[in-house]
mmCIF file of C-alpha atoms in Angstrom:
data_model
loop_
_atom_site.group_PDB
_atom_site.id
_atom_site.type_symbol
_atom_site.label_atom_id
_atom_site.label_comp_id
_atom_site.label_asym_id
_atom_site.label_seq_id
_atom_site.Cartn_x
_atom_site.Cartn_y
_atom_site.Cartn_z
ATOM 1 C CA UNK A 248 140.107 -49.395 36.124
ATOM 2 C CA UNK A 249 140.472 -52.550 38.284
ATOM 3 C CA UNK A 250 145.079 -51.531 38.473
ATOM 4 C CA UNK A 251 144.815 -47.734 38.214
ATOM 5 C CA UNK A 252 147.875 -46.089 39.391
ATOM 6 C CA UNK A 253 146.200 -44.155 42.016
ATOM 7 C CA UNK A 254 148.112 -40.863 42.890
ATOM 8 C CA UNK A 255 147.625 -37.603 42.440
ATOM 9 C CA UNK A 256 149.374 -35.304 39.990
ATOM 10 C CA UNK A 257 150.339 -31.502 39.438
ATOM 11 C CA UNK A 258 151.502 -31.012 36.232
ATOM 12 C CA UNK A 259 153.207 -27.015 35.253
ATOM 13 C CA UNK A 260 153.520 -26.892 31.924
ATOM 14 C CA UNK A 261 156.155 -23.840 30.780
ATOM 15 C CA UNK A 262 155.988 -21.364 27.499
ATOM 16 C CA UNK A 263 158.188 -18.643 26.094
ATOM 17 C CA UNK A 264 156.743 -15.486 26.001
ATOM 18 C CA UNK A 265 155.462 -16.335 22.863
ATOM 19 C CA UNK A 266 153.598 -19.223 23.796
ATOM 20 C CA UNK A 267 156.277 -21.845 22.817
ATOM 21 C CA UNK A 268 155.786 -25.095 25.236
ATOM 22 C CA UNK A 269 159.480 -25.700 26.277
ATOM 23 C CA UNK A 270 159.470 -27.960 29.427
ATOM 24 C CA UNK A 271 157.020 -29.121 31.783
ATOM 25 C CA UNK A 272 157.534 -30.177 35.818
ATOM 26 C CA UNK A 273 155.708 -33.129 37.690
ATOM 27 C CA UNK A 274 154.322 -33.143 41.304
ATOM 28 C CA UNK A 275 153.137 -36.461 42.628
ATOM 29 C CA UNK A 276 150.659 -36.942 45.979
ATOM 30 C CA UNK A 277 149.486 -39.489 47.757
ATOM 31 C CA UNK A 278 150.472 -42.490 45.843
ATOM 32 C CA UNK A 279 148.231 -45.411 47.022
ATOM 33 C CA UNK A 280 151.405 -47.193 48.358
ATOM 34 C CA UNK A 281 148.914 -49.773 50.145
ATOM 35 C CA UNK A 282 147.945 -51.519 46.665
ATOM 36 C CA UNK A 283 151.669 -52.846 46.297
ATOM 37 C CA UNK A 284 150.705 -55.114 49.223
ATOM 38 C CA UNK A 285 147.353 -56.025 49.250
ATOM 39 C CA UNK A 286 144.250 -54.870 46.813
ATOM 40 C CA UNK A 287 140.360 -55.695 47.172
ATOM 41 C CA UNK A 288 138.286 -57.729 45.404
ATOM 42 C CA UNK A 289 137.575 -56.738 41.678
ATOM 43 C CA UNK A 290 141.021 -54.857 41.694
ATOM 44 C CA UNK A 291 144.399 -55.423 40.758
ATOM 45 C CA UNK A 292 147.937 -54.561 41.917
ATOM 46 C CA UNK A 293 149.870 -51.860 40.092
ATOM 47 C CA UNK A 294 149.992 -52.106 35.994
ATOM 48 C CA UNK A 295 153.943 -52.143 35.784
ATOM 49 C CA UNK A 296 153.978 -55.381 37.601
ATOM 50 C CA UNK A 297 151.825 -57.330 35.401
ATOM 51 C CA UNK A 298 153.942 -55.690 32.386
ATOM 52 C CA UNK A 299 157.009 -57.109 34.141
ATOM 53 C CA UNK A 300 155.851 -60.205 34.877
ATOM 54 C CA UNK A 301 154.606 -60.957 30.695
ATOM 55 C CA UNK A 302 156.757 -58.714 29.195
ATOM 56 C CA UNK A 303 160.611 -59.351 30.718
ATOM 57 C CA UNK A 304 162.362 -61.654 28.061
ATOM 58 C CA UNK A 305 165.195 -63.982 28.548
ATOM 59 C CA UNK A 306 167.469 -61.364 27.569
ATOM 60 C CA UNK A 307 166.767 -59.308 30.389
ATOM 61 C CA UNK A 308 165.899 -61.966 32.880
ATOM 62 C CA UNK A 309 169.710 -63.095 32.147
ATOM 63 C CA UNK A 310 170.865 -59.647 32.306
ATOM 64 C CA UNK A 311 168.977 -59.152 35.825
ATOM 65 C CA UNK A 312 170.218 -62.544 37.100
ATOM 66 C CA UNK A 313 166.473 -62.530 38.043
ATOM 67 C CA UNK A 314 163.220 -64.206 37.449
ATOM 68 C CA UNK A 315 159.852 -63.851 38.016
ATOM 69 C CA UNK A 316 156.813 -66.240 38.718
ATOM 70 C CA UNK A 317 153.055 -66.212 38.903
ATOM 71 C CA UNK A 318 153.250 -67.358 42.401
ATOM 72 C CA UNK A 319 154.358 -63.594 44.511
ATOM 73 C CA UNK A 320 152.334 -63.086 47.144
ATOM 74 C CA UNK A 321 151.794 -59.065 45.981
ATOM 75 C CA UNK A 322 150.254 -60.263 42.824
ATOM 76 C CA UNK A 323 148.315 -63.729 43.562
ATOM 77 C CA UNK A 324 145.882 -63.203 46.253
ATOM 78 C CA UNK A 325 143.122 -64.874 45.385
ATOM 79 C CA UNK A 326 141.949 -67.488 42.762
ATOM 80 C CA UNK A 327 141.019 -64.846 40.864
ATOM 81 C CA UNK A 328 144.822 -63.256 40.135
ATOM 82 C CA UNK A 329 145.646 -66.829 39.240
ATOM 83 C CA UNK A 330 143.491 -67.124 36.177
ATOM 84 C CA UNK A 331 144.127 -62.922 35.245
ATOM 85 C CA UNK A 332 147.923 -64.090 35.384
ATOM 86 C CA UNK A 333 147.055 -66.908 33.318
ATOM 87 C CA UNK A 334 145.094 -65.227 30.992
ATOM 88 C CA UNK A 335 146.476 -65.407 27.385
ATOM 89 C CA UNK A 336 145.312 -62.379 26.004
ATOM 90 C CA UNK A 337 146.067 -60.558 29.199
ATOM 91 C CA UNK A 338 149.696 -61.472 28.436
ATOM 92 C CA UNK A 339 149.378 -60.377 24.876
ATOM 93 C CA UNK A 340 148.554 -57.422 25.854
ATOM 94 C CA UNK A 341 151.113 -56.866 29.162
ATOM 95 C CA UNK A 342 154.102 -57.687 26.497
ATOM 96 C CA UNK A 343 152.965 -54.703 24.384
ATOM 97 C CA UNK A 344 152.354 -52.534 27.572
ATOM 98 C CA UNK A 345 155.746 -53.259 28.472
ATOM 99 C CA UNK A 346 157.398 -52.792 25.028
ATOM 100 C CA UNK A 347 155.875 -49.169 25.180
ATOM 101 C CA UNK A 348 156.828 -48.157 28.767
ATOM 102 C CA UNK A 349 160.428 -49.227 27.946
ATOM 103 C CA UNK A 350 160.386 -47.366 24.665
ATOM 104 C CA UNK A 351 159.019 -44.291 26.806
ATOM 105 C CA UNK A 352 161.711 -44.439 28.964
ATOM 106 C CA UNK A 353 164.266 -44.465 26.630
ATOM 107 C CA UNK A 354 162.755 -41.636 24.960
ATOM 108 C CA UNK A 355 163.017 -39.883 28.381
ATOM 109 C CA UNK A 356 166.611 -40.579 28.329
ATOM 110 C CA UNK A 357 166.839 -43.273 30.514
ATOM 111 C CA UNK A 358 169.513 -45.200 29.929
ATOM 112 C CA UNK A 359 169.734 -48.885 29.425
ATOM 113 C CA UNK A 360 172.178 -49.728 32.693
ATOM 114 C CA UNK A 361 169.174 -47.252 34.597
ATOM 115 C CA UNK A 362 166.138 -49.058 33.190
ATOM 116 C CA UNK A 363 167.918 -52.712 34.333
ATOM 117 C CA UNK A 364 168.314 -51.169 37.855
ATOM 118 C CA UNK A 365 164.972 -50.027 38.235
ATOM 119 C CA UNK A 366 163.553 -53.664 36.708
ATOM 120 C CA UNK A 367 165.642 -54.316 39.443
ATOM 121 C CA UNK A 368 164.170 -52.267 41.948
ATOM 122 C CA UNK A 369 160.760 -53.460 41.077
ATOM 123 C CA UNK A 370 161.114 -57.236 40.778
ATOM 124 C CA UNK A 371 163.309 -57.133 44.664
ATOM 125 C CA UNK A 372 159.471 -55.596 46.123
ATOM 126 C CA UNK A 373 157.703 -59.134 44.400
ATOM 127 C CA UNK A 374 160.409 -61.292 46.173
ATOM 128 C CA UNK A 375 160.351 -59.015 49.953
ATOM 129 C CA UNK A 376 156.485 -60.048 49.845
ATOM 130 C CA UNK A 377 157.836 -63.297 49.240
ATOM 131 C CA UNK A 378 160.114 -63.349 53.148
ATOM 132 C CA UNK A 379 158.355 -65.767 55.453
ATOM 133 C CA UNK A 380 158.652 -65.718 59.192
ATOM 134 C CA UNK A 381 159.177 -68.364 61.538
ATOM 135 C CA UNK A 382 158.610 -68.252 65.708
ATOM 136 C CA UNK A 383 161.654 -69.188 68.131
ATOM 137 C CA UNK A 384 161.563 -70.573 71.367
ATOM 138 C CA UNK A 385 160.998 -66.895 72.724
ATOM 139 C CA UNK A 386 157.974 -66.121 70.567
ATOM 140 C CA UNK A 387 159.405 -64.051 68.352
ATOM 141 C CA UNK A 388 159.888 -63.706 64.423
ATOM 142 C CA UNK A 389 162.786 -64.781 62.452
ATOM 143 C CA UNK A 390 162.982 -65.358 58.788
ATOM 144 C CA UNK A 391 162.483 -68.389 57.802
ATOM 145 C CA UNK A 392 163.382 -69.097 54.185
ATOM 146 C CA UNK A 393 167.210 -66.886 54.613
ATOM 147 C CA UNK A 394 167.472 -67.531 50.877
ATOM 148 C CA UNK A 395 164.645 -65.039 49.828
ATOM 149 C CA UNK A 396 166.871 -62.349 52.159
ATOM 150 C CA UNK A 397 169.836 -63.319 50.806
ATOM 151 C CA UNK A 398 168.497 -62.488 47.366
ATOM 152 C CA UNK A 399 166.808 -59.370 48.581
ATOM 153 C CA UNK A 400 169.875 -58.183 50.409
ATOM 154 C CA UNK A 401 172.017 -58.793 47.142
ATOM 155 C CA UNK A 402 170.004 -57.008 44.898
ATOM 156 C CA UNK A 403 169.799 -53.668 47.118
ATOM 157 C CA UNK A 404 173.210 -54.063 47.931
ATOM 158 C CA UNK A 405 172.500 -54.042 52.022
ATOM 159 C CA UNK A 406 174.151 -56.545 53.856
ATOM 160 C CA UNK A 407 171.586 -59.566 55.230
ATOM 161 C CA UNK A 408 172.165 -59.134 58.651
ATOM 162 C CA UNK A 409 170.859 -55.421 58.219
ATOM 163 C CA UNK A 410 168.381 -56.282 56.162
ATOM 164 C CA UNK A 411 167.214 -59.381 59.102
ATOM 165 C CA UNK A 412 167.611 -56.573 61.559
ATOM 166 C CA UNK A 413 165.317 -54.237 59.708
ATOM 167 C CA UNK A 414 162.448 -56.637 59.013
ATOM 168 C CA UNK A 415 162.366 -58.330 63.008
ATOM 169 C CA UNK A 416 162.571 -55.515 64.967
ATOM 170 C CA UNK A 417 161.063 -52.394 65.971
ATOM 171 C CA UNK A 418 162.530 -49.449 66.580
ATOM 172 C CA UNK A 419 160.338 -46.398 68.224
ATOM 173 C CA UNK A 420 162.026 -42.757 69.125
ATOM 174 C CA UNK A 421 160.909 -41.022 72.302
ATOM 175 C CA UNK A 422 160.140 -37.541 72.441
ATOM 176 C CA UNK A 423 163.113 -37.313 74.231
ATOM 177 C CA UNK A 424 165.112 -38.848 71.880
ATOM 178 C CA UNK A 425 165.367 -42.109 73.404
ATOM 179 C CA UNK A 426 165.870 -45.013 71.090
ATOM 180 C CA UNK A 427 163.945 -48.313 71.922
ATOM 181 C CA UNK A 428 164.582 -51.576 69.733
ATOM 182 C CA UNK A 429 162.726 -54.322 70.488
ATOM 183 C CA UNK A 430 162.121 -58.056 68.828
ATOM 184 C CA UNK A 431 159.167 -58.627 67.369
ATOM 185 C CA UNK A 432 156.513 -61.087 66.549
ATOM 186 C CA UNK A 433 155.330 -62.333 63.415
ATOM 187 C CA UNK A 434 152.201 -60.019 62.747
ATOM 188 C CA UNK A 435 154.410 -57.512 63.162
ATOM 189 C CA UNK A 436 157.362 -58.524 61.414
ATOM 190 C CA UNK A 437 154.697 -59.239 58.656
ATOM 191 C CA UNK A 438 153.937 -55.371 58.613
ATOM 192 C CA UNK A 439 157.458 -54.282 58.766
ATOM 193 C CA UNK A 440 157.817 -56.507 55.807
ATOM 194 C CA UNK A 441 155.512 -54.708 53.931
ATOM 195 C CA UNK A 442 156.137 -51.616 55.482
ATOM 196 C CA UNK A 443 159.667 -52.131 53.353
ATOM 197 C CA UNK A 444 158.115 -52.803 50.331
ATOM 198 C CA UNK A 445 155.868 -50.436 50.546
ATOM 199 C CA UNK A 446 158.231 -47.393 51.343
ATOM 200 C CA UNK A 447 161.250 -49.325 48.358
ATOM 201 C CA UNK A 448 158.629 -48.889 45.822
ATOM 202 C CA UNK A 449 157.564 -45.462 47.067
ATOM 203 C CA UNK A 450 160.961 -44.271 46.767
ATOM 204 C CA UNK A 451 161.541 -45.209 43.764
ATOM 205 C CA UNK A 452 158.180 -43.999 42.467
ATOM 206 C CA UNK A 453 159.007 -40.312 43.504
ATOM 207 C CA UNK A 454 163.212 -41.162 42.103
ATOM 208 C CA UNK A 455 161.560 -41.406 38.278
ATOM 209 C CA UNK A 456 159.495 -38.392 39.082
ATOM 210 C CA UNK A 457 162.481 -36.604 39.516
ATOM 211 C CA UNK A 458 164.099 -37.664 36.824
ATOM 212 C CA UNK A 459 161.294 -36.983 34.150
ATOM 213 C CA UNK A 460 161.596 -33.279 35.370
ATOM 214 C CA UNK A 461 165.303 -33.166 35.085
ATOM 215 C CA UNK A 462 164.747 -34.493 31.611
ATOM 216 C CA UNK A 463 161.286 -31.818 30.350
ATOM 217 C CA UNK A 464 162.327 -29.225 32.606
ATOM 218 C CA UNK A 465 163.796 -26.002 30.581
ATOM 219 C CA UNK A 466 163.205 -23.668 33.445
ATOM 220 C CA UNK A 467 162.275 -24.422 36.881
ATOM 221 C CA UNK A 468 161.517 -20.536 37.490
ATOM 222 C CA UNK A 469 159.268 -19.345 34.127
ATOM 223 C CA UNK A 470 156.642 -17.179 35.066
ATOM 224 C CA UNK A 471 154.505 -18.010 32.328
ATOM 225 C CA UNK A 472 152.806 -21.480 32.996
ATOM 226 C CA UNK A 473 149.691 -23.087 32.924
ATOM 227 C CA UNK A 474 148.802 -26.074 35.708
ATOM 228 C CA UNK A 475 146.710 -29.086 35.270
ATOM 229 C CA UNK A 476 145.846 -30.574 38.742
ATOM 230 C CA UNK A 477 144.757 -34.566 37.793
ATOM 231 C CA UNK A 478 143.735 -36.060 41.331
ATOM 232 C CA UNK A 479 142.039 -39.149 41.994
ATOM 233 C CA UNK A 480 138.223 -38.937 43.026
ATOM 234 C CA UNK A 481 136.682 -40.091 46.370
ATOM 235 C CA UNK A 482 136.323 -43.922 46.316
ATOM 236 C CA UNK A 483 134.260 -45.696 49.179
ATOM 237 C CA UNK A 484 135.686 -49.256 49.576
ATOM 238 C CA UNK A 485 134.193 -52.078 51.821
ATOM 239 C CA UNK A 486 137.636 -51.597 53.575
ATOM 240 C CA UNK A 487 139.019 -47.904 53.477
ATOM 241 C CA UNK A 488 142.762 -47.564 54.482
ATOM 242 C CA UNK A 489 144.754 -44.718 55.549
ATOM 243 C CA UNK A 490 145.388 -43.497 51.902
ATOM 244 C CA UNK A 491 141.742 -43.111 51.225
ATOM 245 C CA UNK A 492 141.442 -41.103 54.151
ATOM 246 C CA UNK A 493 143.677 -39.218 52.922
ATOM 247 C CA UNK A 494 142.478 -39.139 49.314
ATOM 248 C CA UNK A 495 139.525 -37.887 50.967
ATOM 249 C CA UNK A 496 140.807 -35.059 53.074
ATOM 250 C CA UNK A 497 142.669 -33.971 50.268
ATOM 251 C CA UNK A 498 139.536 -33.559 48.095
ATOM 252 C CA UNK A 499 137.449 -31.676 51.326
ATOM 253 C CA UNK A 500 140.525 -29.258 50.885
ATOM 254 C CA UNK A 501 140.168 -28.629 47.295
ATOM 255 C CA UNK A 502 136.153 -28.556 47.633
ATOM 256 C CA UNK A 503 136.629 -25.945 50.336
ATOM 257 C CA UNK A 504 138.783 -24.308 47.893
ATOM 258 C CA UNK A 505 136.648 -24.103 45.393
ATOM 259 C CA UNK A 506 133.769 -23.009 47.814
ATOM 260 C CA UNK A 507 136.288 -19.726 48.750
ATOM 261 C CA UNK A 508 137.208 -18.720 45.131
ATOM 262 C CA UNK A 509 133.743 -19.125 43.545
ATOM 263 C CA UNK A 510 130.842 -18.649 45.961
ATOM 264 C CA UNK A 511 132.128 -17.137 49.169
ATOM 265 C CA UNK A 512 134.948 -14.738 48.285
ATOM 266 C CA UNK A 513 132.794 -13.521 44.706
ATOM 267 C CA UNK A 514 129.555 -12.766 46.950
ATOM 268 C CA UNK A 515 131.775 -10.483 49.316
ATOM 269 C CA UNK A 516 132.893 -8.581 46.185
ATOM 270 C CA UNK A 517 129.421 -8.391 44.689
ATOM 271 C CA UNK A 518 128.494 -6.918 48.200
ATOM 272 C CA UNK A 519 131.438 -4.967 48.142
ATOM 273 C CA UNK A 520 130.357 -2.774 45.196
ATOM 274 C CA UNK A 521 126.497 -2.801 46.019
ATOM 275 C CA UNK A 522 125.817 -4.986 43.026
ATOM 276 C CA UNK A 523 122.461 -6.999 42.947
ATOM 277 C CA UNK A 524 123.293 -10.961 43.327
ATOM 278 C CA UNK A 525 120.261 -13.302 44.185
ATOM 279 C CA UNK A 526 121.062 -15.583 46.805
ATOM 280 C CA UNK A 527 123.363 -18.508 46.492
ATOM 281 C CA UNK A 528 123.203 -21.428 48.416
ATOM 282 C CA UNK A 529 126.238 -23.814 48.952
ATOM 283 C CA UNK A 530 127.438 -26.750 51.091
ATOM 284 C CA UNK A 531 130.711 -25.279 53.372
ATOM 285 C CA UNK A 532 132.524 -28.308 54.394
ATOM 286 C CA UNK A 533 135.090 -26.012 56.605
ATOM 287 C CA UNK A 534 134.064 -27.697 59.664
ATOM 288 C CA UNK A 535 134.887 -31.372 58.069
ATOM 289 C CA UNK A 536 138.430 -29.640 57.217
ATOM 290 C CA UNK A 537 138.766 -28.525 60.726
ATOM 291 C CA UNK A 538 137.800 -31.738 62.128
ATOM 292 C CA UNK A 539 140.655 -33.924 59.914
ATOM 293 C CA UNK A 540 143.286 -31.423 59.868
ATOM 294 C CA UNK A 541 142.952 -28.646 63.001
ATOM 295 C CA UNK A 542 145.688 -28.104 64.795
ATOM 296 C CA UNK A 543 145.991 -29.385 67.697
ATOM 297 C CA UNK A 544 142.850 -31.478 68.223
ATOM 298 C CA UNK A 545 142.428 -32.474 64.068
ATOM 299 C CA UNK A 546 141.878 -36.061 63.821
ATOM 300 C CA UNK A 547 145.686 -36.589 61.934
ATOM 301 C CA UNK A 548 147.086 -34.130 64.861
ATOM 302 C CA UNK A 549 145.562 -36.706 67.659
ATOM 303 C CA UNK A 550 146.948 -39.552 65.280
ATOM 304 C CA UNK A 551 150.570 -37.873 64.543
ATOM 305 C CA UNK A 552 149.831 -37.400 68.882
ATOM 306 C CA UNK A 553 149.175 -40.808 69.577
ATOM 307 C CA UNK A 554 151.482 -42.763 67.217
ATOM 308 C CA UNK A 555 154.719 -41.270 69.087
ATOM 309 C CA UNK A 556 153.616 -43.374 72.408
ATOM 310 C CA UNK A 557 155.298 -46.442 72.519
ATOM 311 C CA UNK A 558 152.252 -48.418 74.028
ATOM 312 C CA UNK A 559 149.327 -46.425 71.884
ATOM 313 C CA UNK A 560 146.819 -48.996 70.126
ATOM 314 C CA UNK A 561 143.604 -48.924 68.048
ATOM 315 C CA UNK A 562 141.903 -48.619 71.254
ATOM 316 C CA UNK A 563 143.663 -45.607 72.858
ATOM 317 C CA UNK A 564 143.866 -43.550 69.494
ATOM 318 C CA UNK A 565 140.040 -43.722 69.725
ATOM 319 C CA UNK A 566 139.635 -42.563 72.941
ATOM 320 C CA UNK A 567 141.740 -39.920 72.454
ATOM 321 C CA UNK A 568 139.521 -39.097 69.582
ATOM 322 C CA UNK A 569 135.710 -39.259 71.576
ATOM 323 C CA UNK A 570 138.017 -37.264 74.314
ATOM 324 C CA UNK A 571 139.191 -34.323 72.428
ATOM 325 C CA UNK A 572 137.035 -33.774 69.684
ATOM 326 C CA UNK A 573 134.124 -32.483 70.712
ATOM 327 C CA UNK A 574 130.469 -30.407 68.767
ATOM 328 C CA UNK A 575 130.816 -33.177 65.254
ATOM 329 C CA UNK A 576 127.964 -35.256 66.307
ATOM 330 C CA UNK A 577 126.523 -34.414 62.701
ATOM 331 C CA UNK A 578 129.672 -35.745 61.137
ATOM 332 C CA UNK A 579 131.639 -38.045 63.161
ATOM 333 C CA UNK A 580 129.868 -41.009 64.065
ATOM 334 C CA UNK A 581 131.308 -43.873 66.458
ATOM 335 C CA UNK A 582 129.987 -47.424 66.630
ATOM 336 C CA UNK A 583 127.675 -48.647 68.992
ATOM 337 C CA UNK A 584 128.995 -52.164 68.814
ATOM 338 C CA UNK A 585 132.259 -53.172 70.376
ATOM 339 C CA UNK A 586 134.221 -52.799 68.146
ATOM 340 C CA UNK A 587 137.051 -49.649 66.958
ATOM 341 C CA UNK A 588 135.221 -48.370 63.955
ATOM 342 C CA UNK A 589 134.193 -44.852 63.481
ATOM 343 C CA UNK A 590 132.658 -42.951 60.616
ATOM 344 C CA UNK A 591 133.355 -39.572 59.503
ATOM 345 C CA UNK A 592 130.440 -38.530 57.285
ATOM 346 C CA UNK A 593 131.690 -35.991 54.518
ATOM 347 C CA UNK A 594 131.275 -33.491 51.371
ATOM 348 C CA UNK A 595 133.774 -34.242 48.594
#
């Protein structure tokens, strides 16, 4: 599924005593925020975009004051997006995608005004990845084609020189509280750029969450519920980013989990009342649990550690990982070239 929406859902769905289904609630995690910027070969950005992009007619395009192009950086890559874009029956079937998800969402109750706001919304993160940065006479980044922020500014209703401010400069908090700003240059402005579009689409992600569960929920406390957990498998990528990890972890937790509740935890009660079991053998990935997430020492605690140090790198966060954890030779593995890979060999 080359645009799959990539997150992680926990879905309680709620019954009357007598077994009536009268609301449900939705719990998102981890959505892959990195795929609004960027995807890898074979793949696609998110589905909604595509729908937008074949399905928004002149009627709303008028209504939005907007438009939208095959050009966006966040969906044309790569030769390859250029002919998918272009792709007749691709359209065909984007149009009809986008029909339904509008039809969904006014089934939700989702109001017209609401559903132009969030086409909004979505179209504003096409046109940030569209903000190019120039160099001054210091080195450092400035936007270059003001238009594009004018238009983004307008749309979110921020004024441009806030939104300028937010996209060239960085802004780190001490432990002490101390509040650095400092101009930046354009690799970085680049990531705070997407950083924004990123975290926009994020928010408004988790916003429509929300609002699906004001709209199914009957009873946020009912006792008598059943729970589908629908999380995305482990994926190995030629380039793995800091979702995946994550991804990842999260499926070593629910492994372990499942290790507790249906080996470990059943042998000690077949022990327990000196009933014959034959011996079962199973893989316990606590130690690769303990190695991402222990506290202090875990390899997110040294990264949460390291990222609040104004002058931390690539190269110091992995020295402060051969430093401090120490006896997962079997599962952490660093690079004997020069370079600032490592690989951490797990279960899940």
């Amino acid at each position: 599924n080359g645009n799959s929406s990539r997150f992680g859902k926990y879905v309680e769905l709620q019954f009357t005593p007598v077994g009536e289904l009268i609301g449900a609630k939705i719990t998102e995690y981890l959505l892959e925020k990195s795929r609004v910027i960027s995807h890898t070969e074979g793949e696609q950005n998110f589905h909604i975009f595509y729908y937008l992009y074949a399905g928004l007619t002149p009627e709303y395009l008028n209504k939005l004051k907007l438009e939208i192009s095959p050009t966006h950086r966040y969906l044309v890559s790569n030769s390859v997006d250029s002919v998918i874009l272009n792709d007749v029956n691709n359209q065909k079937m984007w149009r009809e995608k986008f029909q339904e998800v509008t039809r969904c969402f006014s089934t939700l109750g989702f109001t017209r005004e609401l559903l132009f706001q969030m086409l909004s919304v979505l179209i504003t993160v096409l046109y940030i990845g569209d903000v190019e940065f120039g160099v001054d006479e210091d080195e450092y980044a400035f936007v270059e084609n003001s238009s594009m922020l004018i238009k983004v500014a307008g749309i979110l209703g921020v004024p441009t020189r806030k939104l300028d401010y937010v996209l060239t400069t960085v802004v780190s908090t001490l432990k002490t509280g101390e509040t650095i700003c400092k101009k930046c240059n354009v690799e970085k402005a680049s990531a705070l750029r997407d950083a924004t579009a990123k975290a926009i689409y994020s928010r408004l992600f988790s916003w429509i969450i929300a609002q699906i569960n004001a709209s199914l929920g009957k009873d946020q406390w009912s006792g008598r519920v059943i729970s589908v957990l629908d999380i995305f498998g482990f994926e190995n990528f030629k380039l793995n980013y800091f979702e995946q990890l994550c991804i990842d972890t999260a499926n070593e937790q629910l492994q372990f989990y499942f290790n507790q509740h249906i080996f470990a935890w059943e042998v000690d009660e077949y022990k327990a009342e000196s009933i014959p079991l034959e011996n079962i053998e199973f893989v316990n990935n606590k130690h690769i649990c303990d190695l991402l997430l222990r506290r202090p020492g875990g390899i997110f605690s040294l990264l949460d550690e390291e990222s609040s140090f104004p002058r931390a790198n690539d190269e110091t966060f992995l020295e402060k990982i051969k430093t401090h954890v120490k006896n997962s030779e079997d599962v952490l593995k660093f690079s004997r070239a020069r370079n600032l890979n490592f690989t951490i060999r797990h279960f899940a």
